[in-house]
């Protein structure tokens, strides 16, 4: 089986600080050997960069997550282009729109998103997108920029919404949601995508799998998501691992 890539995990979060060597070793033992860390805050950029230096199996994306905007100023996003250009970035992100209740004002989110999309266009980098209740608005904004490729991570939208992003050159991030029996819509979507359209992710330490609610999610768990996806698609896990890996490397051409 191809070695698995966790295309979205937050190994820079404090919960992993004292146990990162162990987390990576446990993952390696089940065949998960490479990791993409999307930044969430300005403060995390340097930490993630240092992890790429210390661990050759870690890749970096730099951006500002919509969920954390309250603590950010526009000055930080103004530094993004320069930082990403000089710190081994394989993508810009995670950015996006989060329209769940009690999030920061939509106009502020849109402003930060467009700044980051402009950086991705300028540097010809892919983007890692976060969306909640915002797929149509996000699509309309992303379409305005020349973004070479990217991923809509932890996708839970409709097939029509997924297809629009795929037509723009994006792939769909498939994570632990599909392990929940009640997630019928997302499980159905995972069955309908072509072999070129999906990449596997965990979003660790968030989004624990079904049966592991309340626990810290780990990159090693991606194997269980791959098994569920293989079941849903009536494919072997070998095929699922192969397609996911190919799609990650196509989506993020600066990986190697
Ligand atoms: Zn994330």
PDB file of N, CA and C in Angstrom, residues 177-242:
ATOM      1  N   UNK A 177     -15.552  12.627   9.469  1.00  0.00           N
ATOM      2  CA  UNK A 177     -17.016  12.754   9.392  1.00  0.00           C
ATOM      3  C   UNK A 177     -17.645  11.496   8.789  1.00  0.00           C
ATOM      4  N   UNK A 178     -16.998  10.929   7.778  1.00  0.00           N
ATOM      5  CA  UNK A 178     -17.615   9.783   7.080  1.00  0.00           C
ATOM      6  C   UNK A 178     -17.678   8.525   7.948  1.00  0.00           C
ATOM      7  N   UNK A 179     -17.013   8.530   9.110  1.00  0.00           N
ATOM      8  CA  UNK A 179     -17.101   7.358   9.989  1.00  0.00           C
ATOM      9  C   UNK A 179     -18.380   7.384  10.841  1.00  0.00           C
ATOM     10  N   UNK A 180     -19.120   8.498  10.788  1.00  0.00           N
ATOM     11  CA  UNK A 180     -20.368   8.622  11.564  1.00  0.00           C
ATOM     12  C   UNK A 180     -21.542   8.117  10.731  1.00  0.00           C
ATOM     13  N   UNK A 181     -22.255   7.082  11.220  1.00  0.00           N
ATOM     14  CA  UNK A 181     -23.368   6.537  10.432  1.00  0.00           C
ATOM     15  C   UNK A 181     -24.414   7.590  10.062  1.00  0.00           C
ATOM     16  N   UNK A 182     -24.607   8.608  10.926  1.00  0.00           N
ATOM     17  CA  UNK A 182     -25.648   9.598  10.632  1.00  0.00           C
ATOM     18  C   UNK A 182     -25.211  10.637   9.584  1.00  0.00           C
ATOM     19  N   UNK A 183     -23.938  10.613   9.196  1.00  0.00           N
ATOM     20  CA  UNK A 183     -23.446  11.599   8.220  1.00  0.00           C
ATOM     21  C   UNK A 183     -23.756  11.122   6.793  1.00  0.00           C
ATOM     22  N   UNK A 184     -25.030  10.826   6.555  1.00  0.00           N
ATOM     23  CA  UNK A 184     -25.403  10.188   5.285  1.00  0.00           C
ATOM     24  C   UNK A 184     -25.019  11.019   4.062  1.00  0.00           C
ATOM     25  N   UNK A 185     -25.243  12.334   4.163  1.00  0.00           N
ATOM     26  CA  UNK A 185     -25.000  13.191   2.996  1.00  0.00           C
ATOM     27  C   UNK A 185     -23.516  13.166   2.601  1.00  0.00           C
ATOM     28  N   UNK A 186     -22.634  13.259   3.604  1.00  0.00           N
ATOM     29  CA  UNK A 186     -21.193  13.296   3.318  1.00  0.00           C
ATOM     30  C   UNK A 186     -20.694  11.914   2.901  1.00  0.00           C
ATOM     31  N   UNK A 187     -21.262  10.867   3.493  1.00  0.00           N
ATOM     32  CA  UNK A 187     -20.893   9.494   3.074  1.00  0.00           C
ATOM     33  C   UNK A 187     -21.299   9.247   1.610  1.00  0.00           C
ATOM     34  N   UNK A 188     -22.494   9.732   1.268  1.00  0.00           N
ATOM     35  CA  UNK A 188     -22.976   9.618  -0.110  1.00  0.00           C
ATOM     36  C   UNK A 188     -22.048  10.364  -1.074  1.00  0.00           C
ATOM     37  N   UNK A 189     -21.662  11.552  -0.661  1.00  0.00           N
ATOM     38  CA  UNK A 189     -20.760  12.359  -1.491  1.00  0.00           C
ATOM     39  C   UNK A 189     -19.439  11.620  -1.723  1.00  0.00           C
ATOM     40  N   UNK A 190     -18.901  11.025  -0.654  1.00  0.00           N
ATOM     41  CA  UNK A 190     -17.621  10.318  -0.759  1.00  0.00           C
ATOM     42  C   UNK A 190     -17.703   9.155  -1.750  1.00  0.00           C
ATOM     43  N   UNK A 191     -18.902   8.572  -1.880  1.00  0.00           N
ATOM     44  CA  UNK A 191     -19.104   7.479  -2.846  1.00  0.00           C
ATOM     45  C   UNK A 191     -19.155   8.013  -4.271  1.00  0.00           C
ATOM     46  N   UNK A 192     -19.613   9.269  -4.443  1.00  0.00           N
ATOM     47  CA  UNK A 192     -19.900   9.804  -5.779  1.00  0.00           C
ATOM     48  C   UNK A 192     -18.695  10.452  -6.444  1.00  0.00           C
ATOM     49  N   UNK A 193     -17.669  10.791  -5.670  1.00  0.00           N
ATOM     50  CA  UNK A 193     -16.508  11.481  -6.247  1.00  0.00           C
ATOM     51  C   UNK A 193     -15.703  10.537  -7.134  1.00  0.00           C
ATOM     52  N   UNK A 194     -15.033  11.079  -8.163  1.00  0.00           N
ATOM     53  CA  UNK A 194     -14.137  10.244  -8.962  1.00  0.00           C
ATOM     54  C   UNK A 194     -12.826  10.031  -8.192  1.00  0.00           C
ATOM     55  N   UNK A 195     -12.002   9.147  -8.719  1.00  0.00           N
ATOM     56  CA  UNK A 195     -10.728   8.842  -8.052  1.00  0.00           C
ATOM     57  C   UNK A 195      -9.778  10.038  -7.995  1.00  0.00           C
ATOM     58  N   UNK A 196     -10.025  11.050  -8.821  1.00  0.00           N
ATOM     59  CA  UNK A 196      -9.136  12.229  -8.856  1.00  0.00           C
ATOM     60  C   UNK A 196      -9.561  13.330  -7.900  1.00  0.00           C
ATOM     61  N   UNK A 197     -10.677  13.146  -7.210  1.00  0.00           N
ATOM     62  CA  UNK A 197     -11.327  14.287  -6.542  1.00  0.00           C
ATOM     63  C   UNK A 197     -11.100  14.373  -5.039  1.00  0.00           C
ATOM     64  N   UNK A 198     -10.535  13.371  -4.386  1.00  0.00           N
ATOM     65  CA  UNK A 198     -10.509  13.395  -2.916  1.00  0.00           C
ATOM     66  C   UNK A 198      -9.092  13.255  -2.361  1.00  0.00           C
ATOM     67  N   UNK A 199      -8.897  13.850  -1.189  1.00  0.00           N
ATOM     68  CA  UNK A 199      -7.693  13.577  -0.403  1.00  0.00           C
ATOM     69  C   UNK A 199      -8.109  13.322   1.045  1.00  0.00           C
ATOM     70  N   UNK A 200      -7.359  12.460   1.702  1.00  0.00           N
ATOM     71  CA  UNK A 200      -7.663  12.093   3.086  1.00  0.00           C
ATOM     72  C   UNK A 200      -7.019  13.067   4.060  1.00  0.00           C
ATOM     73  N   UNK A 201      -7.679  13.264   5.200  1.00  0.00           N
ATOM     74  CA  UNK A 201      -7.175  14.175   6.225  1.00  0.00           C
ATOM     75  C   UNK A 201      -7.750  13.760   7.574  1.00  0.00           C
ATOM     76  N   UNK A 202      -7.121  14.260   8.658  1.00  0.00           N
ATOM     77  CA  UNK A 202      -7.710  14.010   9.987  1.00  0.00           C
ATOM     78  C   UNK A 202      -8.226  15.275  10.669  1.00  0.00           C
ATOM     79  N   UNK A 203      -7.601  16.444  10.415  1.00  0.00           N
ATOM     80  CA  UNK A 203      -7.856  17.665  11.186  1.00  0.00           C
ATOM     81  C   UNK A 203      -7.458  17.483  12.660  1.00  0.00           C
ATOM     82  N   UNK A 204      -6.584  16.528  12.944  1.00  0.00           N
ATOM     83  CA  UNK A 204      -6.116  16.315  14.326  1.00  0.00           C
ATOM     84  C   UNK A 204      -5.553  17.624  14.887  1.00  0.00           C
ATOM     85  N   UNK A 205      -5.819  17.937  16.150  1.00  0.00           N
ATOM     86  CA  UNK A 205      -6.435  17.112  17.202  1.00  0.00           C
ATOM     87  C   UNK A 205      -7.973  17.151  17.208  1.00  0.00           C
ATOM     88  N   UNK A 206      -8.578  17.854  16.216  1.00  0.00           N
ATOM     89  CA  UNK A 206     -10.040  17.977  16.181  1.00  0.00           C
ATOM     90  C   UNK A 206     -10.649  16.821  15.396  1.00  0.00           C
ATOM     91  N   UNK A 207     -11.984  16.831  15.343  1.00  0.00           N
ATOM     92  CA  UNK A 207     -12.764  15.886  14.546  1.00  0.00           C
ATOM     93  C   UNK A 207     -12.445  14.412  14.820  1.00  0.00           C
ATOM     94  N   UNK A 208     -12.557  13.970  16.084  1.00  0.00           N
ATOM     95  CA  UNK A 208     -12.348  12.553  16.375  1.00  0.00           C
ATOM     96  C   UNK A 208     -13.322  11.674  15.599  1.00  0.00           C
ATOM     97  N   UNK A 209     -12.890  10.454  15.319  1.00  0.00           N
ATOM     98  CA  UNK A 209     -13.718   9.520  14.568  1.00  0.00           C
ATOM     99  C   UNK A 209     -14.871   9.001  15.421  1.00  0.00           C
ATOM    100  N   UNK A 210     -15.852   8.421  14.751  1.00  0.00           N
ATOM    101  CA  UNK A 210     -16.964   7.774  15.439  1.00  0.00           C
ATOM    102  C   UNK A 210     -16.408   6.681  16.366  1.00  0.00           C
ATOM    103  N   UNK A 211     -16.873   6.706  17.618  1.00  0.00           N
ATOM    104  CA  UNK A 211     -16.358   5.768  18.603  1.00  0.00           C
ATOM    105  C   UNK A 211     -15.218   6.346  19.433  1.00  0.00           C
ATOM    106  N   UNK A 212     -14.706   7.502  19.004  1.00  0.00           N
ATOM    107  CA  UNK A 212     -13.590   8.128  19.717  1.00  0.00           C
ATOM    108  C   UNK A 212     -13.939   9.545  20.170  1.00  0.00           C
ATOM    109  N   UNK A 213     -15.254   9.839  20.226  1.00  0.00           N
ATOM    110  CA  UNK A 213     -15.686  11.195  20.584  1.00  0.00           C
ATOM    111  C   UNK A 213     -15.081  11.596  21.927  1.00  0.00           C
ATOM    112  N   UNK A 214     -14.664  12.862  22.001  1.00  0.00           N
ATOM    113  CA  UNK A 214     -14.095  13.374  23.240  1.00  0.00           C
ATOM    114  C   UNK A 214     -12.606  13.122  23.375  1.00  0.00           C
ATOM    115  N   UNK A 215     -12.027  12.333  22.469  1.00  0.00           N
ATOM    116  CA  UNK A 215     -10.586  12.056  22.542  1.00  0.00           C
ATOM    117  C   UNK A 215      -9.815  12.965  21.595  1.00  0.00           C
ATOM    118  N   UNK A 216      -8.524  13.094  21.854  1.00  0.00           N
ATOM    119  CA  UNK A 216      -7.649  13.853  20.953  1.00  0.00           C
ATOM    120  C   UNK A 216      -7.468  13.039  19.676  1.00  0.00           C
ATOM    121  N   UNK A 217      -7.797  13.628  18.533  1.00  0.00           N
ATOM    122  CA  UNK A 217      -7.618  12.924  17.261  1.00  0.00           C
ATOM    123  C   UNK A 217      -6.137  12.933  16.868  1.00  0.00           C
ATOM    124  N   UNK A 218      -5.710  11.850  16.219  1.00  0.00           N
ATOM    125  CA  UNK A 218      -4.293  11.657  15.868  1.00  0.00           C
ATOM    126  C   UNK A 218      -4.161  11.295  14.381  1.00  0.00           C
ATOM    127  N   UNK A 219      -3.043  11.688  13.754  1.00  0.00           N
ATOM    128  CA  UNK A 219      -2.853  11.331  12.335  1.00  0.00           C
ATOM    129  C   UNK A 219      -2.960   9.831  12.048  1.00  0.00           C
ATOM    130  N   UNK A 220      -2.546   8.975  12.987  1.00  0.00           N
ATOM    131  CA  UNK A 220      -2.629   7.521  12.746  1.00  0.00           C
ATOM    132  C   UNK A 220      -4.064   7.080  12.442  1.00  0.00           C
ATOM    133  N   UNK A 221      -5.038   7.834  12.938  1.00  0.00           N
ATOM    134  CA  UNK A 221      -6.444   7.483  12.742  1.00  0.00           C
ATOM    135  C   UNK A 221      -6.884   7.576  11.283  1.00  0.00           C
ATOM    136  N   UNK A 222      -6.069   8.198  10.446  1.00  0.00           N
ATOM    137  CA  UNK A 222      -6.445   8.349   9.041  1.00  0.00           C
ATOM    138  C   UNK A 222      -6.608   6.976   8.373  1.00  0.00           C
ATOM    139  N   UNK A 223      -5.945   5.969   8.910  1.00  0.00           N
ATOM    140  CA  UNK A 223      -6.081   4.620   8.350  1.00  0.00           C
ATOM    141  C   UNK A 223      -7.528   4.139   8.483  1.00  0.00           C
ATOM    142  N   UNK A 224      -8.161   4.444   9.618  1.00  0.00           N
ATOM    143  CA  UNK A 224      -9.554   4.019   9.821  1.00  0.00           C
ATOM    144  C   UNK A 224     -10.491   4.773   8.876  1.00  0.00           C
ATOM    145  N   UNK A 225     -10.217   6.046   8.654  1.00  0.00           N
ATOM    146  CA  UNK A 225     -11.024   6.808   7.683  1.00  0.00           C
ATOM    147  C   UNK A 225     -10.839   6.221   6.275  1.00  0.00           C
ATOM    148  N   UNK A 226      -9.600   5.856   5.955  1.00  0.00           N
ATOM    149  CA  UNK A 226      -9.329   5.251   4.636  1.00  0.00           C
ATOM    150  C   UNK A 226     -10.091   3.941   4.476  1.00  0.00           C
ATOM    151  N   UNK A 227     -10.187   3.158   5.560  1.00  0.00           N
ATOM    152  CA  UNK A 227     -10.928   1.887   5.495  1.00  0.00           C
ATOM    153  C   UNK A 227     -12.409   2.122   5.247  1.00  0.00           C
ATOM    154  N   UNK A 228     -12.980   3.113   5.956  1.00  0.00           N
ATOM    155  CA  UNK A 228     -14.403   3.427   5.759  1.00  0.00           C
ATOM    156  C   UNK A 228     -14.635   3.930   4.336  1.00  0.00           C
ATOM    157  N   UNK A 229     -13.725   4.785   3.863  1.00  0.00           N
ATOM    158  CA  UNK A 229     -13.873   5.315   2.505  1.00  0.00           C
ATOM    159  C   UNK A 229     -13.788   4.188   1.474  1.00  0.00           C
ATOM    160  N   UNK A 230     -12.858   3.259   1.681  1.00  0.00           N
ATOM    161  CA  UNK A 230     -12.727   2.125   0.772  1.00  0.00           C
ATOM    162  C   UNK A 230     -14.018   1.304   0.752  1.00  0.00           C
ATOM    163  N   UNK A 231     -14.592   1.065   1.913  1.00  0.00           N
ATOM    164  CA  UNK A 231     -15.867   0.348   2.029  1.00  0.00           C
ATOM    165  C   UNK A 231     -16.965   1.061   1.254  1.00  0.00           C
ATOM    166  N   UNK A 232     -17.097   2.365   1.508  1.00  0.00           N
ATOM    167  CA  UNK A 232     -18.158   3.149   0.864  1.00  0.00           C
ATOM    168  C   UNK A 232     -18.016   3.117  -0.654  1.00  0.00           C
ATOM    169  N   UNK A 233     -16.774   3.162  -1.146  1.00  0.00           N
ATOM    170  CA  UNK A 233     -16.529   3.243  -2.582  1.00  0.00           C
ATOM    171  C   UNK A 233     -16.367   1.874  -3.227  1.00  0.00           C
ATOM    172  N   UNK A 234     -16.511   0.802  -2.442  1.00  0.00           N
ATOM    173  CA  UNK A 234     -16.294  -0.560  -2.934  1.00  0.00           C
ATOM    174  C   UNK A 234     -14.940  -0.672  -3.639  1.00  0.00           C
ATOM    175  N   UNK A 235     -13.925  -0.059  -3.026  1.00  0.00           N
ATOM    176  CA  UNK A 235     -12.561  -0.149  -3.528  1.00  0.00           C
ATOM    177  C   UNK A 235     -11.713  -0.791  -2.442  1.00  0.00           C
ATOM    178  N   UNK A 236     -10.496  -1.174  -2.808  1.00  0.00           N
ATOM    179  CA  UNK A 236      -9.584  -1.648  -1.770  1.00  0.00           C
ATOM    180  C   UNK A 236      -8.960  -0.443  -1.084  1.00  0.00           C
ATOM    181  N   UNK A 237      -8.497  -0.649   0.134  1.00  0.00           N
ATOM    182  CA  UNK A 237      -7.796   0.444   0.836  1.00  0.00           C
ATOM    183  C   UNK A 237      -6.501   0.787   0.097  1.00  0.00           C
ATOM    184  N   UNK A 238      -5.941  -0.191  -0.605  1.00  0.00           N
ATOM    185  CA  UNK A 238      -4.737   0.063  -1.410  1.00  0.00           C
ATOM    186  C   UNK A 238      -5.038   1.107  -2.483  1.00  0.00           C
ATOM    187  N   UNK A 239      -6.181   0.942  -3.150  1.00  0.00           N
ATOM    188  CA  UNK A 239      -6.568   1.914  -4.186  1.00  0.00           C
ATOM    189  C   UNK A 239      -6.833   3.290  -3.590  1.00  0.00           C
ATOM    190  N   UNK A 240      -7.563   3.321  -2.479  1.00  0.00           N
ATOM    191  CA  UNK A 240      -7.893   4.595  -1.842  1.00  0.00           C
ATOM    192  C   UNK A 240      -6.614   5.332  -1.431  1.00  0.00           C
ATOM    193  N   UNK A 241      -5.677   4.603  -0.845  1.00  0.00           N
ATOM    194  CA  UNK A 241      -4.410   5.210  -0.417  1.00  0.00           C
ATOM    195  C   UNK A 241      -3.643   5.748  -1.620  1.00  0.00           C
ATOM    196  N   UNK A 242      -3.651   4.987  -2.691  1.00  0.00           N
ATOM    197  CA  UNK A 242      -2.937   5.368  -3.911  1.00  0.00           C
ATOM    198  C   UNK A 242      -3.520   6.653  -4.512  1.00  0.00           C
TER     199      UNK A 242
END
